[in-house]
Amino acid sequence: VSVCSELGAKATISGERIFTVYGPLDTSGFETLIRKHNISHVVDCSHPFAAEVTRNAKPAANQQQIPFIRFERESFTGTKGVFRFPTVSAAAAYAAKLSGNIFLTIGSHQLQPFLDDPQLKDRCYMQVLADHNVLASLERNGVDSSRIFAMKGVASTALNIALAQEIHAGCIVTKDSGKTGGLNEKYAAAKALNIPLLVIDRPRKEENVFHTIEAVIREIR
């Protein structure tokens, strides 16, 4: 099991036949891992927006001539009060035209389009992973700590509502991270508050994609 973050390493179940590698890998790193452990199949279970992992792992599997299988959680299908955008920049441009503050639930890696415009930045509040590297990055970007909700895991509908109300949010912004990423709870919160939900679409389309673990296992067998 290859994970990038310490949080991922802690979340991985342990067992005598489970070996966890912690830290980012480039294509060469994945190739070394495949050869070292005599791996016969690569299953990419990375986040829908973690495109760099796929860009590194897929060519490594191809180079070693083993199957590359993509598991991807199903996309969000809600429509009422939902506005979809191809990029974070497009969502930021639309949010700038709305009244009220902006509740960002897109993580910390793609906040820049919202932070580059000083007027837009002053309206943004963000929910991010409670990690010292993430918080240090936001501090370097000049984000006031009063605008940061640092937490781990999926926020409930009630918590999303409470946070959005506290900051007088005019919209909630999210990525299409699916049910696992808490999108249903964000959708329910936006509906309860009668504010729009801005959804950033997934950046890629892959071949050999499966949406359930059972389907992945059948393909391997």
PDB file of N, CA, C and O in Angstrom, residues 17 66 83 95 127 133 151 155 221:
ATOM      1  N   ARG A  17       0.465  -9.507   6.075  1.00  0.00           N
ATOM      2  CA  ARG A  17       0.638  -9.520   4.616  1.00  0.00           C
ATOM      3  C   ARG A  17       0.388  -8.134   4.010  1.00  0.00           C
ATOM      4  O   ARG A  17       0.224  -8.004   2.805  1.00  0.00           O
ATOM      5  N   ILE A  66       2.409  -4.714 -16.402  1.00  0.00           N
ATOM      6  CA  ILE A  66       1.409  -5.317 -15.520  1.00  0.00           C
ATOM      7  C   ILE A  66       0.129  -4.482 -15.602  1.00  0.00           C
ATOM      8  O   ILE A  66       0.164  -3.304 -15.964  1.00  0.00           O
ATOM      9  N   PHE A  83     -24.198  24.207  -9.015  1.00  0.00           N
ATOM     10  CA  PHE A  83     -23.560  24.816 -10.182  1.00  0.00           C
ATOM     11  C   PHE A  83     -22.203  24.135 -10.355  1.00  0.00           C
ATOM     12  O   PHE A  83     -21.411  24.092  -9.417  1.00  0.00           O
ATOM     13  N   ALA A  95     -18.011  32.625  -7.855  1.00  0.00           N
ATOM     14  CA  ALA A  95     -18.241  32.953  -6.443  1.00  0.00           C
ATOM     15  C   ALA A  95     -18.037  34.440  -6.182  1.00  0.00           C
ATOM     16  O   ALA A  95     -18.715  35.030  -5.325  1.00  0.00           O
ATOM     17  N   GLN A 127     -12.295  25.120   5.155  1.00  0.00           N
ATOM     18  CA  GLN A 127     -12.206  23.895   5.958  1.00  0.00           C
ATOM     19  C   GLN A 127     -11.056  23.070   5.393  1.00  0.00           C
ATOM     20  O   GLN A 127     -11.062  22.714   4.212  1.00  0.00           O
ATOM     21  N   ASN A 133       1.618  21.107   8.316  1.00  0.00           N
ATOM     22  CA  ASN A 133       2.123  21.569   7.016  1.00  0.00           C
ATOM     23  C   ASN A 133       1.070  22.402   6.283  1.00  0.00           C
ATOM     24  O   ASN A 133       1.392  23.418   5.652  1.00  0.00           O
ATOM     25  N   MET A 151      -9.732  20.419  10.659  1.00  0.00           N
ATOM     26  CA  MET A 151     -10.374  19.224  11.199  1.00  0.00           C
ATOM     27  C   MET A 151      -9.962  18.003  10.401  1.00  0.00           C
ATOM     28  O   MET A 151      -9.326  18.104   9.353  1.00  0.00           O
ATOM     29  N   ALA A 155     -17.205  16.258   7.611  1.00  0.00           N
ATOM     30  CA  ALA A 155     -18.088  17.062   8.470  1.00  0.00           C
ATOM     31  C   ALA A 155     -19.534  16.621   8.264  1.00  0.00           C
ATOM     32  O   ALA A 155     -19.954  16.346   7.135  1.00  0.00           O
ATOM     33  N   ARG A 221      -9.213 -11.043 -10.316  1.00  0.00           N
ATOM     34  CA  ARG A 221      -9.358 -12.508 -10.372  1.00  0.00           C
ATOM     35  C   ARG A 221      -9.454 -12.989 -11.823  1.00  0.00           C
ATOM     36  O   ARG A 221      -8.963 -14.070 -12.139  1.00  0.00           O
TER      37      ARG A 221
END
